[in-house]
Amino acid sequence: MTGTDKRLHRRLAKADDLDAVFAIYMHEQVVPYLGYDPMPITAFADIFNELVASRSFFIYEDGAQIAGFYKATRYPGRAQHVVQLGALAVRPDLHGSGVARAMIGDAIACLRIDDVRRIELYVESDNPRAIRFYESLGFQKEALLRQFYKRADQDHYIDEHVMSLIFDDSV
Ligand SMILES: CC(C)(COP(=O)(O)OP(=O)(O)OC[C@H]1O[C@@H](n2cnc3c(N)ncnc32)[C@H](O)[C@@H]1OP(=O)(O)O)[C@@H](O)C(=O)NCCC(=O)NCCS
């Protein structure tokens, strides 16, 4: 990989990653910030199979174990220079050890040489850790999606920030 952590290896997700991805996705420190409420693995399998079929869901391995993952979806046609990042998570026992920085640094480097000009993402307004992380990589808040997100165990709606990183030709 081109990121800072040479121990991490990137590959596309495959069907037998289900158990390991489920364990990270549904962890209490992760699931509040991803797209789905807690659910049994039988229900998650349908969502996971779609992620695998998309061929845009990337796994980073640390040895034989999954360290983290994200989805990077390229828009078609006149927006083909744009990639949307989503479903980013790191295995909780590795939080704070630089895995996300290495993964997203690698993704940015790969996308940049693949003629991508804009990377965008949505992040919940109550996820300051992730917002700080994206800002440290150069992402900027550019819009607010009001009441976009609601967790089943809460009675209020949450705003989401749209953040983007633009590769400037002049740098
Ligand atoms: C957000 C997340 C992906 C960060 O992954 P990570 O591997 O822990 O992050 P890193 O160790 O690479 O740290 C990157 C930055 O995150 C922030 N960060 C990391 N650990 C932190 C902690 N314990 N407290 C506060 N901020 C922290 C810092 O800004 C850090 O920058 P630094 O390296 O200059 O200190 C991870 O916490 C996670 O999986 N969270 C749950 C899912 C989620 O929030 N996904 C994003 C949805 S938009």
CSV table of C-alpha atoms and ligand atoms in Angstrom, one decimal:
chain,number,residue,atom,x,y,z
A,1,MET,CA,0.0,0.0,0.0
A,2,THR,CA,1.0,3.6,-0.4
A,3,GLY,CA,0.0,4.7,3.0
A,4,THR,CA,2.1,5.1,6.1
A,5,ASP,CA,1.5,1.7,7.6
A,6,LYS,CA,3.2,-1.0,5.6
A,7,ARG,CA,1.6,-3.7,7.8
A,8,LEU,CA,-1.8,-3.0,6.4
A,9,HIS,CA,-2.9,-4.8,3.2
A,10,ARG,CA,-5.9,-3.6,1.2
A,11,ARG,CA,-8.2,-5.9,-0.8
A,12,LEU,CA,-11.8,-6.1,-1.9
A,13,ALA,CA,-14.3,-7.7,0.6
A,14,LYS,CA,-15.4,-11.3,0.0
A,15,ALA,CA,-18.3,-13.4,1.2
A,16,ASP,CA,-16.4,-15.1,4.0
A,17,ASP,CA,-15.5,-11.8,5.6
A,18,LEU,CA,-19.1,-11.6,6.9
A,19,ASP,CA,-18.5,-12.7,10.5
A,20,ALA,CA,-15.5,-10.4,11.0
A,21,VAL,CA,-17.1,-7.4,9.3
A,22,PHE,CA,-20.3,-7.9,11.3
A,23,ALA,CA,-18.4,-8.0,14.6
A,24,ILE,CA,-16.7,-4.6,13.9
A,25,TYR,CA,-19.8,-3.0,12.4
A,26,MET,CA,-22.1,-4.0,15.2
A,27,HIS,CA,-19.6,-3.1,18.0
A,28,GLU,CA,-21.1,-0.6,20.5
A,29,GLN,CA,-18.3,1.9,19.7
A,30,VAL,CA,-18.9,1.6,15.9
A,31,VAL,CA,-22.5,1.0,15.2
A,32,PRO,CA,-23.8,4.4,16.4
A,33,TYR,CA,-21.9,6.0,13.5
A,34,LEU,CA,-22.6,3.8,10.6
A,35,GLY,CA,-25.7,3.5,8.4
A,36,TYR,CA,-27.7,0.8,10.1
A,37,ASP,CA,-29.1,0.1,13.5
A,38,PRO,CA,-28.0,-3.1,15.4
A,39,MET,CA,-29.5,-6.2,13.8
A,40,PRO,CA,-28.8,-10.0,13.8
A,41,ILE,CA,-26.2,-11.4,11.4
A,42,THR,CA,-28.9,-13.0,9.3
A,43,ALA,CA,-30.3,-9.6,8.4
A,44,PHE,CA,-26.8,-8.0,8.0
A,45,ALA,CA,-25.9,-10.7,5.5
A,46,ASP,CA,-28.1,-9.2,2.9
A,47,ILE,CA,-26.5,-5.7,3.4
A,48,PHE,CA,-23.0,-7.3,3.4
A,49,ASN,CA,-23.7,-9.3,0.2
A,50,GLU,CA,-24.6,-6.0,-1.6
A,51,LEU,CA,-21.4,-4.4,-0.3
A,52,VAL,CA,-19.4,-7.4,-1.7
A,53,ALA,CA,-21.2,-7.3,-5.0
A,54,SER,CA,-20.5,-3.5,-5.4
A,55,ARG,CA,-16.8,-4.2,-5.6
A,56,SER,CA,-16.3,-0.9,-3.9
A,57,PHE,CA,-16.1,-2.2,-0.3
A,58,PHE,CA,-12.4,-2.4,0.8
A,59,ILE,CA,-11.0,-4.4,3.7
A,60,TYR,CA,-7.6,-3.6,5.3
A,61,GLU,CA,-5.9,-6.6,6.9
A,62,ASP,CA,-3.4,-6.5,9.7
A,63,GLY,CA,-1.8,-9.9,9.4
A,64,ALA,CA,-4.7,-12.4,9.1
A,65,GLN,CA,-7.2,-10.1,10.9
A,66,ILE,CA,-9.4,-7.4,9.5
A,67,ALA,CA,-8.3,-4.0,10.9
A,68,GLY,CA,-10.8,-1.8,9.2
A,69,PHE,CA,-12.9,-1.1,6.1
A,70,TYR,CA,-14.6,1.6,4.0
A,71,LYS,CA,-16.6,1.9,0.9
A,72,ALA,CA,-15.4,4.1,-2.0
A,73,THR,CA,-18.1,4.6,-4.7
A,74,ARG,CA,-17.3,6.5,-7.9
A,75,TYR,CA,-20.1,8.4,-9.6
A,76,PRO,CA,-20.8,7.8,-13.3
A,77,GLY,CA,-20.8,10.2,-16.3
A,78,ARG,CA,-20.1,13.9,-15.7
A,79,ALA,CA,-19.4,13.3,-12.0
A,80,GLN,CA,-16.9,10.5,-12.6
A,81,HIS,CA,-14.2,12.5,-11.1
A,82,VAL,CA,-16.1,12.3,-7.7
A,83,VAL,CA,-15.8,9.5,-5.2
A,84,GLN,CA,-18.1,9.1,-2.2
A,85,LEU,CA,-16.5,7.5,0.9
A,86,GLY,CA,-18.7,5.7,3.4
A,87,ALA,CA,-19.0,2.9,5.9
A,88,LEU,CA,-15.6,3.7,7.4
A,89,ALA,CA,-14.7,1.8,10.6
A,90,VAL,CA,-11.7,0.5,12.4
A,91,ARG,CA,-11.6,-2.6,14.7
A,92,PRO,CA,-12.2,-1.1,18.2
A,93,ASP,CA,-9.1,-2.5,19.9
A,94,LEU,CA,-7.1,-0.6,17.3
A,95,HIS,CA,-8.8,2.7,17.7
A,96,GLY,CA,-6.3,5.6,18.2
A,97,SER,CA,-3.4,3.6,16.7
A,98,GLY,CA,-3.3,5.2,13.3
A,99,VAL,CA,-5.2,2.6,11.3
A,100,ALA,CA,-7.8,5.1,9.9
A,101,ARG,CA,-5.1,7.6,9.0
A,102,ALA,CA,-3.2,4.8,7.1
A,103,MET,CA,-6.3,3.5,5.4
A,104,ILE,CA,-7.7,6.8,4.2
A,105,GLY,CA,-4.2,8.1,3.4
A,106,ASP,CA,-3.8,5.1,1.1
A,107,ALA,CA,-7.3,5.6,-0.4
A,108,ILE,CA,-6.5,9.2,-1.1
A,109,ALA,CA,-3.2,8.4,-2.8
A,110,CYS,CA,-4.8,5.7,-5.0
A,111,LEU,CA,-7.8,7.8,-6.0
A,112,ARG,CA,-5.6,10.8,-6.8
A,113,ILE,CA,-3.6,8.8,-9.3
A,114,ASP,CA,-6.8,7.5,-10.7
A,115,ASP,CA,-8.0,11.0,-11.9
A,116,VAL,CA,-10.4,11.6,-9.0
A,117,ARG,CA,-10.7,15.3,-8.2
A,118,ARG,CA,-13.2,15.3,-5.4
A,119,ILE,CA,-13.8,13.0,-2.4
A,120,GLU,CA,-17.0,13.5,-0.4
A,121,LEU,CA,-18.5,12.0,2.7
A,122,TYR,CA,-21.3,12.4,5.2
A,123,VAL,CA,-20.5,12.5,8.9
A,124,GLU,CA,-22.9,12.8,11.9
A,125,SER,CA,-22.7,16.1,13.7
A,126,ASP,CA,-22.3,14.2,17.0
A,127,ASN,CA,-19.2,12.4,15.8
A,128,PRO,CA,-16.5,14.9,16.7
A,129,ARG,CA,-13.7,12.3,16.6
A,130,ALA,CA,-14.4,11.5,13.0
A,131,ILE,CA,-14.9,15.2,12.0
A,132,ARG,CA,-11.5,16.1,13.6
A,133,PHE,CA,-9.9,13.1,11.7
A,134,TYR,CA,-11.3,14.2,8.3
A,135,GLU,CA,-10.4,17.8,8.9
A,136,SER,CA,-6.8,16.7,9.7
A,137,LEU,CA,-6.7,15.1,6.3
A,138,GLY,CA,-7.8,18.3,4.6
A,139,PHE,CA,-11.6,17.6,4.3
A,140,GLN,CA,-13.8,20.7,4.7
A,141,LYS,CA,-17.4,21.0,5.8
A,142,GLU,CA,-19.4,22.3,2.9
A,143,ALA,CA,-23.1,21.7,3.8
A,144,LEU,CA,-25.4,20.5,6.5
A,145,LEU,CA,-28.1,17.9,5.9
A,146,ARG,CA,-30.6,18.8,8.6
A,147,GLN,CA,-32.2,15.9,10.5
A,148,PHE,CA,-30.7,13.4,8.0
A,149,TYR,CA,-30.0,10.6,10.5
A,150,LYS,CA,-31.9,8.8,13.3
A,151,ARG,CA,-30.9,6.0,15.6
A,152,ALA,CA,-33.6,3.6,16.6
A,153,ASP,CA,-32.7,3.9,20.3
A,154,GLN,CA,-32.9,7.7,20.3
A,155,ASP,CA,-35.9,10.0,20.0
A,156,HIS,CA,-34.2,12.8,18.0
A,157,TYR,CA,-32.9,13.4,14.5
A,158,ILE,CA,-29.3,14.2,13.9
A,159,ASP,CA,-27.8,16.6,11.3
A,160,GLU,CA,-25.1,15.3,9.0
A,161,HIS,CA,-22.2,17.3,7.6
A,162,VAL,CA,-21.2,16.9,4.0
A,163,MET,CA,-17.4,17.1,3.9
A,164,SER,CA,-15.2,17.2,0.8
A,165,LEU,CA,-11.6,17.1,-0.2
A,166,ILE,CA,-10.7,18.7,-3.5
A,167,PHE,CA,-7.4,17.9,-5.2
A,168,ASP,CA,-6.0,21.2,-6.4
A,169,ASP,CA,-4.0,21.0,-9.6
A,170,SER,CA,-1.8,23.8,-8.4
A,171,VAL,CA,-0.3,21.7,-5.5
B,1,LIG,C1,-13.3,7.3,13.4
B,1,LIG,C2,-12.4,6.1,13.3
B,1,LIG,C3,-12.5,5.5,11.9
B,1,LIG,C4,-11.0,6.6,13.5
B,1,LIG,O1,-10.1,5.5,13.4
B,1,LIG,P1,-8.7,5.3,14.2
B,1,LIG,O2,-7.9,4.3,13.5
B,1,LIG,O3,-9.1,5.2,15.6
B,1,LIG,O4,-8.1,6.7,13.9
B,1,LIG,P2,-6.5,7.0,13.9
B,1,LIG,O5,-5.9,6.3,15.0
B,1,LIG,O6,-6.0,6.9,12.5
B,1,LIG,O7,-6.5,8.6,14.3
B,1,LIG,C5,-6.9,9.5,13.4
B,1,LIG,C6,-7.4,10.7,14.1
B,1,LIG,O8,-8.6,10.4,14.7
B,1,LIG,C7,-8.7,11.2,15.9
B,1,LIG,N1,-8.6,10.2,17.1
B,1,LIG,C8,-8.1,9.0,17.1
B,1,LIG,N2,-8.2,8.4,18.3
B,1,LIG,C9,-8.8,9.3,19.0
B,1,LIG,C10,-9.3,9.3,20.4
B,1,LIG,N3,-9.0,8.3,21.2
B,1,LIG,N4,-9.9,10.4,20.8
B,1,LIG,C11,-10.1,11.5,20.0
B,1,LIG,N5,-9.7,11.5,18.7
B,1,LIG,C12,-9.1,10.5,18.3
B,1,LIG,C13,-7.5,12.1,15.9
B,1,LIG,O9,-7.9,13.2,15.2
B,1,LIG,C14,-6.5,11.3,15.1
B,1,LIG,O10,-5.5,12.2,14.6
B,1,LIG,P3,-4.0,12.1,15.2
B,1,LIG,O11,-3.5,10.8,14.6
B,1,LIG,O12,-3.4,13.3,14.6
B,1,LIG,O13,-4.1,12.1,16.7
B,1,LIG,C15,-12.7,5.1,14.4
B,1,LIG,O14,-12.7,5.7,15.7
B,1,LIG,C16,-14.0,4.3,14.2
B,1,LIG,O15,-14.1,3.2,13.6
B,1,LIG,N6,-15.1,4.9,14.8
B,1,LIG,C17,-16.4,4.3,14.7
B,1,LIG,C18,-17.0,4.5,13.3
B,1,LIG,C19,-17.0,5.9,12.7
B,1,LIG,O16,-17.1,6.9,13.5
B,1,LIG,N7,-16.8,6.0,11.4
B,1,LIG,C20,-16.9,7.3,10.7
B,1,LIG,C21,-18.3,7.5,10.2
B,1,LIG,S1,-18.4,9.0,9.3
